[in-house]
XYZ file of C-alpha atoms in Angstrom:
404
model
C 0.000 0.000 0.000
C 1.398 3.386 -0.997
C 1.714 5.969 1.757
C 1.723 9.640 0.878
C 4.015 12.114 2.586
C 3.407 15.806 3.004
C 5.315 18.223 5.208
C 5.149 17.272 8.903
C 4.511 20.937 9.677
C 1.507 21.014 7.359
C 0.168 17.664 8.529
C 0.442 18.695 12.174
C -1.304 21.978 11.435
C -4.109 20.187 9.623
C -4.725 18.090 12.699
C -4.836 21.041 15.094
C -6.057 24.052 13.135
C -8.759 24.820 10.579
C -7.638 24.569 6.954
C -7.023 27.898 5.250
C -9.592 28.274 2.450
C -13.281 27.745 1.769
C -15.477 25.099 3.315
C -15.462 22.813 0.269
C -11.673 22.737 0.157
C -11.594 22.125 3.904
C -13.795 19.042 3.573
C -11.721 17.714 0.657
C -8.402 18.279 2.392
C -9.591 16.857 5.698
C -10.763 13.745 3.874
C -7.355 13.322 2.273
C -5.555 13.865 5.557
C -7.613 11.167 7.269
C -6.633 8.787 4.464
C -3.007 9.667 5.016
C -3.279 9.108 8.765
C -4.762 5.647 8.240
C -1.964 4.763 5.847
C 0.972 6.133 7.753
C 2.678 3.544 9.900
C 4.524 6.340 11.619
C 5.312 9.977 11.001
C 8.920 10.853 10.366
C 10.092 13.938 12.165
C 13.516 13.963 10.556
C 13.184 15.521 7.116
C 16.244 15.743 4.954
C 17.058 17.787 2.020
C 17.901 18.253 -1.689
C 20.518 18.012 -4.564
C 24.239 18.324 -5.210
C 25.889 21.594 -4.263
C 29.049 23.299 -5.409
C 32.120 24.607 -3.627
C 32.136 28.246 -2.642
C 33.865 30.858 -4.762
C 36.675 32.290 -2.649
C 35.970 35.836 -3.805
C 32.199 35.725 -3.275
C 30.768 38.466 -1.052
C 28.191 37.255 1.460
C 25.351 39.588 2.452
C 24.470 39.766 6.143
C 20.893 40.745 6.928
C 17.706 39.958 8.859
C 14.378 38.775 7.423
C 11.426 39.953 9.497
C 8.586 37.460 9.121
C 4.990 37.601 10.324
C 4.512 41.368 10.317
C 1.854 41.377 7.592
C 0.571 37.802 7.201
C -3.201 38.238 7.376
C -4.035 37.865 3.655
C -4.381 34.516 1.889
C -1.722 33.475 -0.614
C -1.692 30.562 -3.087
C 1.128 28.423 -4.493
C 0.449 29.864 -7.949
C 1.197 33.328 -6.564
C 4.891 32.501 -6.316
C 5.467 29.139 -8.075
C 4.964 28.207 -11.725
C 4.808 24.519 -12.705
C 7.123 23.898 -15.671
C 7.105 20.124 -16.140
C 5.356 17.055 -14.735
C 6.832 13.550 -14.546
C 4.728 10.511 -13.617
C 6.913 7.826 -12.071
C 6.591 4.234 -13.277
C 4.067 2.116 -11.416
C 5.381 -1.391 -10.738
C 5.703 -3.677 -7.725
C 9.393 -2.861 -7.309
C 9.091 0.918 -7.470
C 5.980 1.946 -5.536
C 7.159 4.678 -3.175
C 5.654 5.024 0.285
C 7.298 8.233 1.405
C 9.448 10.755 -0.435
C 11.939 12.059 2.104
C 14.478 13.592 -0.255
C 15.021 14.142 -3.979
C 18.300 14.689 -5.805
C 18.972 14.825 -9.536
C 22.214 13.887 -11.319
C 23.193 12.851 -14.855
C 19.582 12.992 -16.120
C 18.389 10.671 -13.360
C 16.043 11.302 -10.426
C 17.036 9.799 -7.058
C 14.355 9.487 -4.359
C 14.821 8.451 -0.741
C 12.020 6.425 0.857
C 12.650 5.995 4.599
C 9.396 4.126 5.290
C 8.691 1.135 3.037
C 11.967 -0.269 1.692
C 14.342 2.216 3.355
C 16.301 2.758 0.157
C 16.998 5.175 -2.696
C 15.008 4.720 -5.926
C 16.590 5.672 -9.249
C 14.409 6.846 -12.142
C 15.205 8.386 -15.503
C 14.240 12.021 -16.030
C 11.166 10.697 -17.883
C 10.123 8.679 -14.822
C 11.248 5.219 -15.975
C 12.293 2.968 -13.093
C 15.941 1.824 -13.185
C 16.956 0.322 -9.849
C 17.109 0.734 -6.070
C 20.182 1.589 -4.025
C 20.753 0.379 -0.466
C 19.371 -2.602 1.441
C 17.605 -2.775 4.794
C 19.047 -5.543 6.967
C 21.950 -6.632 9.164
C 24.296 -8.124 6.583
C 27.366 -6.691 4.873
C 26.455 -3.441 3.122
C 23.066 -3.366 4.846
C 21.682 -0.986 7.481
C 18.884 -1.055 10.025
C 17.899 2.580 9.540
C 18.479 5.366 7.046
C 18.600 9.079 7.857
C 19.696 10.778 4.641
C 21.551 10.362 1.353
C 23.540 12.421 -1.139
C 25.279 12.012 -4.494
C 29.049 12.393 -4.643
C 29.604 14.889 -7.510
C 33.014 13.604 -8.675
C 32.130 9.971 -9.415
C 28.350 9.781 -8.985
C 28.460 7.347 -6.059
C 25.513 7.316 -3.671
C 26.236 7.949 0.010
C 23.578 6.733 2.441
C 23.809 7.976 6.032
C 22.601 5.282 8.401
C 22.246 4.995 12.149
C 25.273 5.480 14.431
C 26.799 7.947 11.937
C 27.777 5.202 9.505
C 27.996 6.060 5.809
C 27.318 3.381 3.172
C 28.740 3.907 -0.328
C 27.152 2.435 -3.483
C 27.512 3.028 -7.188
C 24.478 4.270 -9.115
C 23.521 0.711 -10.076
C 23.221 -0.256 -6.398
C 26.475 -2.192 -5.995
C 27.810 -1.850 -2.447
C 31.350 -0.450 -2.335
C 32.221 0.291 1.302
C 30.982 1.634 4.629
C 32.567 3.657 7.403
C 31.679 4.993 10.853
C 32.640 8.654 10.634
C 31.883 10.125 14.075
C 31.046 9.396 17.712
C 28.301 12.010 17.617
C 24.874 11.424 16.063
C 24.812 12.795 12.496
C 21.419 13.218 10.836
C 21.995 14.905 7.478
C 24.607 14.617 4.740
C 25.464 16.761 1.720
C 28.193 16.209 -0.867
C 29.794 19.149 -2.678
C 32.840 19.502 -4.902
C 34.672 20.688 -1.796
C 33.925 17.668 0.377
C 31.201 15.920 2.405
C 29.251 17.952 4.972
C 27.082 16.551 7.785
C 25.007 18.007 10.608
C 23.839 17.028 14.081
C 20.930 19.519 14.211
C 21.765 20.098 17.920
C 20.779 16.459 18.664
C 24.127 14.833 19.355
C 23.534 12.509 22.358
C 27.121 13.336 23.365
C 28.937 16.326 24.881
C 32.327 18.031 24.867
C 34.502 17.957 21.761
C 32.076 15.640 19.961
C 29.104 18.011 20.287
C 29.280 20.336 17.290
C 26.607 21.384 14.795
C 28.412 21.043 11.458
C 31.113 18.648 10.250
C 33.212 18.299 7.102
C 34.822 15.126 5.701
C 36.950 14.443 2.634
C 35.865 12.113 -0.166
C 37.405 9.163 1.677
C 35.141 10.049 4.627
C 38.033 11.175 6.799
C 37.320 13.965 9.288
C 38.436 17.434 8.141
C 36.845 20.063 10.384
C 33.864 20.994 12.579
C 32.084 24.247 13.465
C 29.633 25.743 15.960
C 29.029 24.034 19.268
C 25.522 22.686 19.756
C 23.014 24.232 22.143
C 23.833 23.608 25.837
C 20.924 21.215 26.297
C 20.230 18.301 23.951
C 17.244 18.971 21.691
C 15.036 15.966 21.023
C 12.784 17.659 18.442
C 14.164 17.233 14.936
C 14.018 20.074 12.359
C 10.628 20.489 10.713
C 12.277 21.430 7.412
C 12.361 19.018 4.470
C 16.088 19.682 4.266
C 18.712 21.591 6.206
C 21.476 21.878 3.591
C 21.064 23.748 0.322
C 23.383 24.323 -2.622
C 22.936 27.552 -4.568
C 25.223 29.164 -7.135
C 28.640 28.512 -5.571
C 27.333 28.422 -2.009
C 26.440 25.774 0.515
C 24.032 26.883 3.217
C 22.735 25.285 6.399
C 19.359 26.206 7.900
C 19.395 26.214 11.701
C 15.672 26.092 12.318
C 15.961 26.014 16.077
C 17.899 29.287 16.229
C 16.230 30.856 13.151
C 19.505 31.338 11.322
C 20.981 30.545 7.916
C 24.708 29.795 7.766
C 26.695 30.067 4.510
C 29.911 28.133 4.076
C 32.866 30.326 3.150
C 35.651 28.484 1.374
C 37.879 31.505 1.908
C 37.369 31.409 5.701
C 36.866 27.619 5.763
C 33.892 27.906 8.068
C 30.146 28.479 8.227
C 29.277 32.152 8.804
C 25.926 33.299 10.190
C 24.668 35.455 7.325
C 20.875 35.550 7.606
C 18.811 35.962 10.776
C 15.083 35.149 10.819
C 13.076 37.439 13.102
C 9.545 36.780 14.414
C 7.214 38.947 16.549
C 6.867 36.103 19.083
C 9.476 33.378 18.389
C 9.174 29.941 19.904
C 11.566 29.518 22.866
C 14.532 27.256 22.140
C 13.695 25.326 25.312
C 10.597 23.935 23.541
C 12.891 21.898 21.287
C 14.217 20.079 24.346
C 10.902 18.344 25.054
C 8.704 16.928 22.296
C 5.586 17.018 24.501
C 5.994 20.725 25.212
C 6.654 21.372 21.545
C 3.482 19.546 20.469
C 1.128 21.223 22.965
C -1.676 22.938 21.086
C -1.407 26.104 23.167
C 2.263 26.473 22.291
C 1.582 25.787 18.604
C -0.940 28.617 18.503
C 0.903 31.054 20.739
C 4.384 31.126 19.229
C 5.896 31.747 15.794
C 8.213 29.094 14.381
C 10.064 28.431 11.158
C 9.276 25.516 8.836
C 10.845 25.653 5.364
C 13.369 27.993 3.743
C 13.954 27.886 -0.028
C 16.760 30.005 -1.474
C 16.895 30.966 -5.153
C 19.116 33.248 -7.197
C 17.589 36.442 -5.833
C 14.720 35.417 -3.532
C 14.115 33.530 -0.314
C 10.822 31.699 0.308
C 10.054 30.899 3.943
C 7.108 29.066 5.464
C 6.281 29.342 9.157
C 3.511 29.240 11.741
C 2.079 32.512 12.989
C -0.894 32.511 15.422
C -1.606 28.898 14.492
C -1.730 29.667 10.769
C 0.621 28.223 8.156
C 2.115 31.254 6.400
C 4.515 31.910 3.541
C 6.763 34.871 2.760
C 8.844 35.753 -0.281
C 11.797 38.004 0.507
C 14.524 39.701 -1.519
C 17.549 37.417 -1.310
C 19.949 40.354 -1.285
C 18.609 42.340 1.653
C 15.741 40.374 3.263
C 13.013 42.866 2.342
C 9.579 41.183 2.194
C 8.086 41.085 -1.317
C 4.861 39.212 -0.527
C 3.516 37.505 2.563
C 0.329 35.801 3.669
C -1.519 32.750 4.981
C -1.043 29.758 2.693
C -4.354 28.547 1.279
C -4.205 24.771 0.829
C -1.363 22.276 1.133
C 2.298 22.806 0.304
C 4.066 19.607 -0.755
C 7.705 18.828 -0.055
C 9.703 21.127 -2.339
C 13.450 20.696 -2.875
C 15.888 23.103 -4.565
C 17.025 21.911 -7.978
C 19.035 24.836 -9.375
C 19.388 28.585 -8.932
C 15.705 29.330 -9.520
C 14.079 25.927 -10.020
C 12.646 23.427 -7.559
C 11.363 19.874 -7.655
C 8.476 18.431 -5.655
C 6.598 15.164 -5.209
C 2.800 15.119 -5.195
C 0.602 12.205 -4.210
C -1.858 11.255 -7.008
C -4.810 11.171 -4.608
C -4.179 14.777 -3.582
C -3.713 15.740 -7.229
C -7.012 14.105 -8.233
C -8.860 15.750 -5.329
C -8.225 19.138 -6.994
C -6.408 20.426 -3.946
C -3.286 21.072 -6.029
C -4.364 20.367 -9.620
C -6.199 23.651 -10.010
C -3.235 25.618 -8.645
C -1.297 25.402 -11.928
C -2.050 25.708 -15.642
C 0.507 23.045 -16.638
C -0.650 19.484 -15.999
C 0.683 15.922 -16.502
C 0.326 14.469 -19.991
C -0.607 11.005 -18.695
C -3.889 10.104 -17.066
C -3.553 10.063 -13.263
C -5.393 7.558 -11.107
C -5.311 6.779 -7.393
C -3.117 3.751 -8.182
C -0.486 5.858 -9.938
C 2.935 6.261 -8.398
C 4.131 9.637 -7.126
C 4.111 12.637 -9.440
C 7.251 14.754 -9.785
C 6.814 18.397 -10.743
C 9.484 20.940 -11.617
C 8.698 24.463 -10.386
C 10.115 27.846 -11.218
C 9.936 30.668 -8.706
C 8.127 33.642 -10.184
């Protein structure tokens, strides 16, 4: 049975708060959400990220500014107000390639790689037209197998697939799924991984389960998975709540950025300084206390969800930054100038926002469940539609967006 995955932030909001939009849409969306709840065997709180990034230009100037969110978020805003669908891809439907949960998408060499952390705990490889090729990674306890998967990335120099498993162990495969090697890279708990032309970066997201010299936020390794450097000590108290973002690393132009959702900051890696610099601060009228991330029960309390403002997703493009967040219990979206943080448009998001991953400087890729597409919750948002007929038995739909 295929299980759909939408943003944990959106799903949680749908359970606690009224849907933004008219009554008919509310009934349709609620119906879909109840189907999702019945299908989901569990809800993943750890959401990874995106595509391959590039090394930083040594002479690149980094802007330092603050984005003030939630000051004018009372109007409704739709996906079509800031995204334009450019191309749809319907993934093959066969017994070996039915995806339960899309937890990350990367593209390389005209192929689409999709991480499913629920059903088969592996990476699926499709052609750019959606034709199934093979899976990468195996759930189990044997050689080259793992009992859990947190994240994956594509090594840009040779195209190998790196799967980050439990206990900070990295498993290396070629694109055909042949196991090459594995290595434990750290004593701390690493949750996310991102390969660039400058090396392999990983993050603890302030959830290390260790202290002292092993408790840092960001780590760098060479292409042989040897430790190179680390930056930024984690918060004093261990945080048990994972980031709500679909990804924490992003590659853009010649930059690699890390989104620290708990401290509302965006760090950019400077190759010149060989470190992550805090370049963008996210400001809210009533930000959620960091202490809430230390206790999942406190974080999930309805009163706290409605009272405080908290960051969900951040998408960076060539000259804009799209941020989604909760404000007064409403799921909001803002588009800001990527050069100075000035708000261009802002409002309450009407409907559902699927997982969207950066693809290039101004393009994004997303996965949409066919049932949600058929229900008209997202189909009527865009003028461009899939060429094939979509049924409830179809596999996931992949759509390429361009930021307006």
